[in-house]
Amino acid sequence: KEFNSFTRYSLQELDKSDWIITSLKFDNYGNLWIASNLGVHRLEMETGEVNTVVLLTNGPKVQDKHFYSITKVQNGDIWLAGASGVYKSDWARRNTIVKQSYSTESQLLDYAEHIIEVDEGQLLVSNKDQVWLINSIDFSSRVFKNIYQGNTQ
């Protein structure tokens, strides 16, 4: 398919002069999810409307809204990795993502930089010196497996 023109979507209405886009991903509905250092936005390609995505947690309010990575899993869910942990799209509440709590006996997954699906329901999540394998389907157990621990000196 040949493209002879392009459309520029203006994000000026967001008034984010220091905005740094870190990741982009289309969902199953043709909307573009935008991760940035200032949060998450969703661009509706048909209308050009940009919506700020609401961050929901079961704990304290999210202070650091820096997001680094987005992935779309086989069932269509959007997962995001950010400075305050791992989030998943909530299709029942439009423009909403919900913090997912995962922990081991001694560690809470509260900071993530990269997230990818490696197999249906299996996500690899990493930060500066660790890699975890988490199950995105079976929520009966929010335990994750630390599969790599870098030098912690």
XYZ file of C-alpha atoms in Angstrom:
153
model
C 0.000 0.000 0.000
C 1.388 3.372 -0.965
C 1.014 6.416 1.256
C 1.163 9.817 -0.414
C 0.023 11.886 2.550
C -0.013 11.847 6.307
C -2.168 13.244 9.087
C -0.651 15.241 11.910
C -2.484 14.865 15.198
C -2.056 17.891 17.424
C -1.467 17.233 21.075
C -1.155 20.938 21.909
C -4.441 20.930 23.814
C -2.685 18.762 26.403
C -0.267 21.658 27.110
C 2.650 19.315 27.562
C 5.719 21.119 26.263
C 8.035 18.755 28.154
C 6.196 15.641 26.961
C 8.401 12.680 25.956
C 6.627 9.823 24.181
C 8.156 6.493 25.207
C 5.905 3.871 23.569
C 3.007 3.533 21.106
C 0.590 0.636 20.565
C -2.681 0.190 18.662
C -5.530 -1.621 20.433
C -8.085 -3.912 18.759
C -10.391 -0.935 18.173
C -7.879 1.085 16.137
C -7.058 3.520 18.937
C -3.449 4.505 19.555
C -2.212 4.202 23.156
C 0.570 6.658 23.991
C 2.886 6.126 26.958
C 4.944 9.103 28.096
C 6.841 10.636 30.971
C 3.606 12.442 31.927
C 1.141 9.553 31.871
C -0.905 7.629 29.327
C -3.158 8.982 26.578
C -5.352 7.337 23.981
C -5.796 8.800 20.510
C -9.037 7.862 18.766
C -7.867 7.671 15.165
C -11.331 8.164 13.631
C -12.058 11.428 15.447
C -8.562 12.665 16.314
C -9.682 13.048 19.936
C -6.963 12.615 22.567
C -8.059 11.314 25.974
C -6.054 11.226 29.171
C -6.159 7.738 30.657
C -7.144 7.477 34.332
C -4.822 5.482 36.602
C -6.579 3.409 39.270
C -4.849 1.794 42.237
C -5.972 0.010 45.386
C -3.395 1.931 47.379
C -2.049 5.471 47.505
C -2.432 7.848 44.581
C 0.132 7.347 41.825
C 2.820 10.014 42.211
C 5.100 9.097 39.306
C 3.132 8.853 36.072
C 6.129 7.989 33.877
C 5.337 5.034 31.611
C 7.985 3.303 29.525
C 6.432 0.443 27.577
C 3.109 -0.841 26.203
C 2.174 -4.286 24.935
C -1.037 -5.760 23.579
C -1.658 -9.382 24.540
C -3.492 -11.985 22.452
C -6.867 -11.381 24.139
C -6.626 -7.656 23.257
C -5.787 -6.293 26.700
C -3.289 -3.452 26.863
C -0.541 -3.780 29.512
C 1.791 -0.964 30.523
C 5.071 -0.820 32.431
C 5.829 2.281 34.437
C 7.641 3.919 37.310
C 4.880 2.861 39.703
C 4.425 -0.731 38.471
C 2.382 -2.719 35.965
C -1.052 -1.630 34.696
C -3.765 -3.278 32.601
C -6.528 -1.700 30.507
C -10.029 -1.772 31.967
C -12.436 -2.093 29.037
C -15.490 -1.738 31.299
C -14.338 1.785 32.192
C -13.278 3.629 29.066
C -9.915 5.428 29.209
C -8.915 3.642 32.407
C -5.989 1.447 33.397
C -5.741 -0.411 36.691
C -2.571 -1.100 38.670
C -1.863 -4.833 38.958
C -0.260 -5.967 42.210
C 2.300 -8.737 41.956
C 4.695 -9.807 44.697
C 7.012 -12.506 45.913
C 7.540 -13.306 49.575
C 10.124 -10.535 49.805
C 9.512 -8.200 46.887
C 6.771 -6.097 45.308
C 6.759 -5.436 41.565
C 6.434 -1.659 41.876
C 8.739 -0.414 39.094
C 8.877 -1.700 35.505
C 10.466 -0.428 32.308
C 9.683 -3.091 29.704
C 6.777 -5.450 29.157
C 6.199 -8.007 26.401
C 3.993 -11.051 25.936
C 6.098 -14.178 25.386
C 3.276 -16.703 25.328
C -0.478 -16.449 25.774
C -0.963 -15.122 29.290
C 2.759 -14.970 30.057
C 4.400 -11.556 30.277
C 8.064 -10.706 30.717
C 8.529 -7.563 32.772
C 11.888 -5.941 33.444
C 13.549 -2.954 35.016
C 17.206 -1.943 35.298
C 18.515 -5.220 36.717
C 15.690 -7.748 37.019
C 13.382 -9.751 34.757
C 10.115 -11.286 35.956
C 7.658 -13.716 34.409
C 4.046 -12.991 35.357
C 0.768 -14.686 34.528
C -1.671 -12.150 33.080
C -4.658 -14.503 32.988
C -4.741 -16.391 36.307
C -5.349 -13.745 38.959
C -5.916 -16.267 41.744
C -2.231 -15.881 42.475
C -0.527 -12.520 42.101
C 2.899 -14.101 42.552
C 5.539 -13.515 39.942
C 8.727 -15.385 39.268
C 12.014 -13.497 39.303
C 13.940 -15.129 36.453
C 16.970 -12.819 36.425
C 18.655 -10.762 39.123
C 21.530 -8.550 38.003
C 24.417 -7.330 40.078
C 22.940 -5.565 43.122
C 26.154 -4.070 44.521
